[in-house]
Each structure stands twice: as structure tokens, then as C-alpha cells.
XYZ file of C-alpha atoms in Angstrom:
388
model
C 2.240 10.785 -22.073
C 2.174 14.410 -22.813
C 4.929 15.173 -20.192
C 6.757 14.470 -16.823
C 5.503 14.482 -14.069
C 7.089 16.193 -11.313
C 7.021 14.883 -7.674
C 7.551 16.033 -4.546
C 8.508 14.217 -1.438
C 8.208 14.197 2.214
C 10.258 11.839 4.313
C 12.209 8.863 2.948
C 16.116 10.859 3.762
C 19.122 9.328 4.714
C 18.916 5.928 6.892
C 15.390 5.816 5.560
C 14.624 2.247 3.489
C 11.288 2.154 1.657
C 12.408 5.876 -0.139
C 14.151 4.877 -1.940
C 12.543 2.585 -2.903
C 9.819 5.002 -3.546
C 12.081 6.854 -6.213
C 13.329 3.837 -7.742
C 10.761 3.055 -8.765
C 8.907 6.613 -10.163
C 13.056 7.161 -11.740
C 11.601 3.698 -14.133
C 9.351 4.502 -16.116
C 10.362 7.535 -17.092
C 7.051 10.054 -16.521
C 8.023 11.143 -13.125
C 11.097 13.849 -12.153
C 11.499 14.487 -8.075
C 11.678 17.332 -7.894
C 11.905 19.435 -4.145
C 12.011 17.397 -1.176
C 11.755 17.489 3.193
C 12.850 14.701 3.581
C 13.785 15.250 7.310
C 11.826 15.968 10.586
C 16.324 17.191 11.035
C 16.433 19.865 9.562
C 19.532 19.910 8.537
C 19.436 16.495 7.484
C 16.601 16.448 5.051
C 18.352 19.730 3.252
C 21.584 17.272 2.902
C 19.222 14.372 1.917
C 18.010 16.033 -1.046
C 22.069 17.662 -2.017
C 22.950 13.522 -1.724
C 19.714 13.455 -4.129
C 21.473 16.325 -6.900
C 18.388 18.359 -6.499
C 18.431 22.955 -7.027
C 19.419 23.420 -3.553
C 16.551 26.162 -2.910
C 13.723 23.668 -3.329
C 16.509 20.831 -0.207
C 13.441 22.201 2.295
C 13.741 21.543 6.142
C 9.605 21.053 6.371
C 6.752 19.763 4.419
C 4.892 23.184 5.472
C 8.568 25.264 4.201
C 8.209 22.726 1.108
C 3.993 22.986 0.210
C 3.918 27.130 0.214
C 7.268 27.193 -1.633
C 6.559 25.562 -3.878
C 2.785 27.112 -4.524
C 4.377 29.824 -5.163
C 6.211 28.657 -8.627
C 5.055 28.655 -12.158
C 2.742 25.943 -12.793
C 5.494 24.383 -15.432
C 8.220 24.500 -12.616
C 6.611 23.823 -9.328
C 5.587 19.805 -8.082
C 2.456 17.741 -9.540
C 2.483 15.362 -6.258
C 3.157 14.807 -2.874
C 4.658 11.038 -2.654
C 4.698 10.316 1.560
C 6.782 8.106 2.543
C 6.471 8.815 6.165
C 5.739 6.994 10.367
C 1.996 6.879 9.851
C 2.151 9.651 12.431
C 2.930 11.949 9.986
C 0.494 10.813 7.238
C -2.382 12.446 7.913
C -0.991 15.902 8.313
C 1.482 15.998 5.522
C -1.712 14.466 3.423
C -4.240 17.693 4.909
C -1.431 20.119 4.179
C -0.430 19.374 0.450
C -4.541 18.867 -0.345
C -5.616 22.695 0.748
C -2.338 23.616 -0.753
C -3.538 21.881 -4.367
C -0.363 19.909 -4.426
C -2.193 15.781 -5.662
C -1.043 13.317 -3.086
C 0.320 9.358 -4.117
C 0.771 8.204 0.390
C 2.488 4.364 1.195
C 0.878 2.303 3.276
C -1.320 2.325 5.838
C -2.476 5.528 4.876
C -3.068 7.522 8.141
C -2.890 6.966 11.870
C -6.175 5.976 13.223
C -9.820 5.281 11.545
C -10.903 8.950 12.275
C -8.211 10.452 10.283
C -8.362 8.600 7.845
C -12.097 9.411 7.231
C -11.414 13.352 8.315
C -8.992 12.348 5.350
C -11.577 11.215 3.188
C -13.630 14.768 3.754
C -10.256 16.861 2.720
C -10.396 15.055 -0.748
C -13.868 15.480 -1.503
C -13.458 19.588 -0.476
C -9.703 19.834 -2.926
C -10.969 17.958 -5.118
C -7.157 15.901 -5.377
C -6.113 13.381 -6.455
C -4.888 11.113 -3.890
C -3.089 7.648 -4.118
C -1.809 4.575 -2.078
C 1.258 2.437 -3.641
C -0.666 -1.093 -2.031
C 2.647 -2.169 -4.399
C 0.736 -5.673 -4.564
C -1.929 -4.549 -6.773
C 0.881 -3.590 -9.677
C 1.745 -7.150 -10.277
C 0.556 -7.606 -13.579
C -0.111 -12.249 -12.128
C -2.201 -10.303 -9.447
C -4.443 -8.356 -12.356
C -3.887 -11.255 -13.870
C -6.158 -12.399 -11.415
C -8.002 -10.299 -10.980
C -9.602 -10.762 -13.598
C -10.246 -13.843 -13.819
C -12.178 -13.833 -10.772
C -13.985 -10.890 -12.290
C -14.556 -12.804 -15.230
C -16.260 -15.215 -13.047
C -14.111 -18.743 -14.372
C -13.829 -19.650 -10.580
C -18.007 -19.421 -10.345
C -18.279 -18.726 -6.777
C -15.800 -17.206 -4.375
C -16.096 -19.965 -1.159
C -13.061 -19.321 0.963
C -9.828 -17.317 1.194
C -6.996 -17.810 2.312
C -3.729 -14.974 2.969
C -1.073 -15.584 4.105
C 2.018 -12.154 5.192
C 4.612 -14.080 7.508
C 8.441 -12.233 8.276
C 11.127 -13.089 11.113
C 12.651 -9.171 10.646
C 11.143 -8.642 14.443
C 11.910 -12.356 15.821
C 13.588 -11.317 18.147
C 13.945 -7.983 21.277
C 17.381 -6.620 19.599
C 16.145 -6.865 16.547
C 14.116 -3.544 17.518
C 17.146 -1.234 17.752
C 16.927 -0.558 14.188
C 15.373 2.356 13.136
C 12.846 0.350 9.727
C 11.737 -1.060 13.139
C 11.816 1.281 16.402
C 9.303 3.818 14.078
C 6.888 0.034 13.591
C 6.306 -0.621 16.571
C 6.438 2.630 19.220
C 2.126 3.703 19.347
C 2.972 6.740 19.567
C 3.601 6.541 15.523
C 2.826 3.069 14.409
C -0.791 3.635 16.084
C -2.282 0.415 17.143
C -1.073 -2.245 15.559
C 2.705 -3.064 14.081
C 2.107 -6.612 12.272
C -1.522 -6.036 10.721
C -0.498 -1.511 10.131
C 2.620 -2.814 8.085
C 1.738 -5.794 6.641
C -1.626 -7.550 7.724
C -3.020 -4.283 6.270
C -1.510 -5.149 2.514
C -3.010 -8.939 2.976
C -6.243 -8.059 3.220
C -5.872 -5.276 0.038
C -4.680 -8.151 -2.063
C -7.493 -9.894 -0.907
C -10.052 -7.527 -2.137
C -8.414 -6.318 -5.239
C -8.338 -9.193 -6.523
C -11.966 -11.025 -5.652
C -14.276 -7.708 -5.554
C -15.019 -8.608 -2.157
C -15.276 -7.093 1.223
C -14.961 -8.458 4.519
C -18.021 -7.198 6.522
C -16.951 -9.640 10.011
C -14.244 -10.331 11.685
C -12.857 -12.526 15.061
C -9.407 -11.902 15.564
C -5.786 -12.636 17.855
C -3.666 -10.914 17.862
C -0.008 -11.136 19.976
C 3.128 -9.794 21.152
C 4.981 -12.875 21.246
C 8.249 -10.903 21.803
C 8.476 -9.916 25.570
C 7.678 -6.457 26.390
C 6.899 -4.976 22.451
C 3.486 -2.870 23.557
C 1.846 -3.364 19.566
C 0.925 -6.878 18.321
C 4.168 -8.833 15.627
C 1.880 -12.042 15.249
C -1.699 -12.342 14.257
C -4.979 -13.942 12.787
C -8.009 -12.859 11.326
C -11.595 -14.775 10.431
C -13.217 -13.651 7.786
C -16.634 -13.371 6.691
C -17.532 -11.218 3.508
C -20.834 -10.331 1.788
C -21.427 -12.865 -1.136
C -21.022 -15.760 2.236
C -17.071 -16.765 2.096
C -15.171 -17.168 5.533
C -11.584 -16.088 5.047
C -8.104 -16.631 7.025
C -6.367 -14.252 6.978
C -2.118 -14.908 8.827
C 0.558 -12.171 9.090
C 3.350 -12.776 11.172
C 7.042 -10.801 11.947
C 8.011 -12.517 14.073
C 8.492 -16.016 11.446
C 11.373 -17.097 12.684
C 13.358 -17.150 8.241
C 10.745 -15.939 6.991
C 11.608 -12.377 4.358
C 8.369 -11.232 2.258
C 6.077 -14.792 2.140
C 2.729 -12.855 0.738
C 0.836 -15.819 -0.574
C -2.811 -15.436 -1.633
C -5.234 -18.821 -2.373
C -9.154 -18.071 -3.395
C -11.593 -21.008 -3.245
C -14.194 -20.635 -5.536
C -17.087 -23.796 -6.735
C -15.786 -24.598 -10.192
C -12.177 -23.771 -9.667
C -8.748 -21.946 -7.361
C -5.724 -19.577 -7.817
C -3.021 -19.611 -6.042
C -0.101 -16.685 -5.880
C 3.540 -15.768 -4.385
C 4.820 -13.026 -3.700
C 7.953 -14.060 -3.755
C 6.939 -15.800 -6.293
C 5.189 -12.835 -8.908
C 5.558 -14.130 -12.273
C 3.572 -17.363 -11.528
C -0.313 -17.699 -10.754
C -1.284 -20.936 -10.854
C -5.447 -21.692 -11.656
C -6.410 -25.135 -10.834
C -9.902 -27.694 -10.838
C -10.613 -30.839 -9.628
C -11.323 -32.469 -12.776
C -8.993 -30.659 -15.010
C -4.935 -30.203 -15.286
C -3.177 -27.027 -13.306
C -2.887 -24.038 -15.975
C -0.277 -21.788 -15.220
C -0.571 -18.224 -16.705
C 3.299 -16.423 -16.669
C 4.130 -12.639 -17.279
C 4.422 -12.039 -20.380
C 3.293 -15.795 -22.443
C 0.134 -16.125 -24.168
C -3.281 -13.915 -24.329
C -3.784 -12.115 -21.020
C -6.134 -9.597 -19.144
C -5.739 -5.860 -20.241
C -4.806 -4.935 -16.998
C -2.206 -7.745 -16.666
C -0.205 -6.445 -20.723
C -0.625 -2.993 -19.522
C 1.285 -4.044 -16.553
C 4.002 -5.892 -18.181
C 7.746 -4.260 -19.269
C 9.250 -7.022 -20.508
C 8.985 -10.104 -22.487
C 8.631 -13.868 -20.367
C 11.084 -15.505 -18.862
C 12.549 -11.758 -17.377
C 11.887 -11.465 -13.957
C 9.404 -8.901 -13.050
C 9.288 -8.218 -9.204
C 8.863 -5.805 -6.891
C 9.862 -2.807 -8.184
C 8.478 -3.098 -11.323
C 5.231 -3.266 -9.176
C 5.884 -0.761 -7.162
C 7.095 1.825 -10.910
C 3.530 0.410 -12.335
C 1.646 2.399 -8.856
C 3.595 4.782 -10.295
C 3.386 5.231 -14.175
C -0.472 5.214 -13.216
C -0.681 7.809 -11.440
C 0.847 9.805 -13.423
C -1.514 8.276 -15.755
C -4.768 9.806 -13.879
C -3.002 13.109 -13.210
C -3.408 13.953 -17.256
C -5.624 12.319 -16.400
C -7.571 14.955 -14.526
C -5.867 17.950 -15.919
C -7.794 17.449 -19.251
C -11.175 16.550 -17.187
C -11.300 12.039 -17.364
C -11.049 9.703 -15.303
C -8.713 6.666 -15.571
C -10.098 3.130 -16.175
C -7.946 1.508 -13.153
C -7.033 3.874 -10.723
C -4.673 3.162 -8.425
C -5.724 2.227 -4.352
C -7.644 5.507 -3.110
C -9.187 7.124 -0.577
C -11.156 4.508 -0.165
C -9.095 2.166 0.131
C -7.300 3.954 2.455
C -10.112 4.149 4.721
C -10.879 0.638 4.898
C -7.484 -0.327 5.539
C -7.239 1.422 8.922
C -10.851 -0.228 9.841
C -9.145 -3.741 9.007
C -5.971 -1.710 11.508
C -9.130 -0.325 13.751
C -10.824 -3.325 13.675
C -8.875 -6.586 14.139
C -6.875 -5.186 17.279
C -10.400 -4.907 18.949
C -11.316 -7.527 18.703
C -8.191 -8.959 19.225
C -8.777 -7.253 22.052
C -12.799 -8.128 22.651
C -14.031 -11.907 23.999
C -17.099 -11.396 22.139
C -15.979 -13.684 18.770
C -17.132 -11.873 15.835
C -17.791 -8.508 14.905
C -18.967 -7.192 12.033
C -16.415 -4.675 10.326
C -17.099 -1.045 10.562
C -16.284 2.303 8.987
C -17.577 4.607 9.216
C -16.532 4.759 13.198
C -13.119 4.252 15.337
C -14.715 0.055 16.841
C -11.776 0.385 20.050
C -12.614 1.798 22.561
C -11.276 4.854 24.188
């Protein structure tokens, strides 16, 4: 790193959860400084949030448009380099579009947009502005996830034939759970989009499947449900998947699974071996075979893939978890920005606009398939599969 990267933030003000997670992750490696922000749609709360973070009062903005205009006028040595977007889904696209067109890079929370139509429009803006766009699919930042990706790519598993992904939580299991700030917008179609569960966590599982295996979903069959009475959006669902190499898969996701915390798991079965990884025990990756002992990979132990080694910070036995994985996304995006300034590309960029489109496509295809009597549906990425 030849200099620190300067970050602005939209969203993540007082009472928000994910904003502080982003800020902690950005600080871990000491490569990024938060220099400004528009932290709330309420101007007073936005400015007060910036003050509480000890920012320069002049750079605590009442709204994101004011922030973009003011920052663009500052000398390049002072103004922010990129914008972190940590708002509810309906604001992701307008903020990203405005930031990119103002000449700033963007790192957005997922899903990238409110709809697939917006994601396709975002791709055009990214190409037109030639700015960087990144997406915080956090779980791709874990060392053992990167090791799993490398093992699949090396052919260690042989041809992948079956994939099982699960992401279960229990925090929305009761109707009264929806009263919290974190829940209220996720179950509101005006702010979340067409899905709650699949849009919030199912999309992470789908991204993890494609990231690790290198395969793409080509068809799906879906059954989504609103288990808690009165909810307009799904809080539970199962998706059957077919992939471009002929493999089959199952993705199960729930936010009404009582007792579950953040139980994301991935199992990949090949013709020669299989892999198993759990987010709640992220430093372990199992490789299993029929006629040989199982092998346990542990973060920081022995020879690992280059990508896994680069994502590891501490000696073996010192657990690295969610914040460190999140920090790997921020660290890699900072490297992308510096490489961009030199006219170079990095070998392993963070998830980008292609992932944004596939994520929104997964959400909308899953919802459309669930609403249909037809069993299998093609995985549509060029236009929305939902009926108007």
C-alpha cells in the first residue's frame, strides 16, 4: 500500500447494525480511513452520527447528494476514494449510480440493487463511468472458502456432481420479531424488494456455491413461503438447482428456524472427493473420500492456496471469523483502487457487477419459480422473470 484509501459511507447511522460492521472491517488492516458520510435519511441523525464517529463536522453530510457534490470539489488528496453503501436495498442503486457518475468507486452491501432491472442498469453505469464497483459477499473472504475454491479448481474433487447449501437463522421466527429496526425494512417490499429470506441470506448461499465451484446455475425449481402469518415476503424457502456442467444442487434458507444463529454451510460432492465447510466453524474445511482417511484443512496450518494464505492474518489456533473475512473484502477493494490508479488489474478482485446481476437474478428467479405451477425454470439474467 502506497497510501491510505479514503472512504465515505451512506447509511449505517445511529441504531444500524451493519454499518458498524463495515466500519470495523475497514479499520482492521489500517489501510482505509472513514473521512465522511451521510449516515441517515434524517438530516439531523445523519450529522449526529458523523459527529459520534469523530469526523470533521464539515464532512458530516445531511444527505448523500450533498456529500457527493461537496467531496467532488475537494482536492484529490483530501476527497474520498470510494463510497460504502449500507442502506436498505431500495437505496442501493440510486446511491451507487450517483456516486459512480460523480467519479467515485463504490463498495455496496448485498444485494446490489432493489431489482434485477436495476442491476442491469447498474452494469451500464459501471461501464460508462469506468469506475470500480464491489459487492460485500462477506463469506468469500474466509481463508477456508478460498481454499475450497482452489481445491475444486485444481481438480481434486473431480467433476462436481452435487452441491448442498444451507443458510438458516431463527431471528424472525415470531411475528413480534419484525418490530426491530433491522427486521422492519427486510419484510417491507417497498424497501427490501421481492424477497426477504432469499434476498437477505439465500443470495449469500447462492453466491458461495458459484464462487467455490466455478459453476453457474442454469435452471431452478423453487418453493418459498411466508411462515409467519401476515408477512408479505418469504421467510423460508428451498431451491433446487441445475448447473452448467450437469450437476444438481439444493439450497435451503430460513429465518424462522428456531435456535439457529447464522448457520451457513456448504457441501460440494465430486466424483473423486467432497468438501464441507461451516460458517460457524470457519477455520475448518473437510476433504472426504470413500477409500482414504478424511483430511482436515485448518486456517494457518501447512501449505495452502495462495489466495487462502493471503487471507490469513494470525498464526494457527487463533480463530479468524466474520470480521476478518469482511476485512478481506475491504483490503482487496483497497488494492483494486490502487491498481486502478496505476492502470493495472488485480488477480482476485472482490465480487463485482457480474455477481450483482447474478445475485438479483437468483432472487427474482427463485420468487418467480415459486409463484409458478411450472416445475423447472431457466435462470434468466437479461430480463426480469417476474410478471408485471
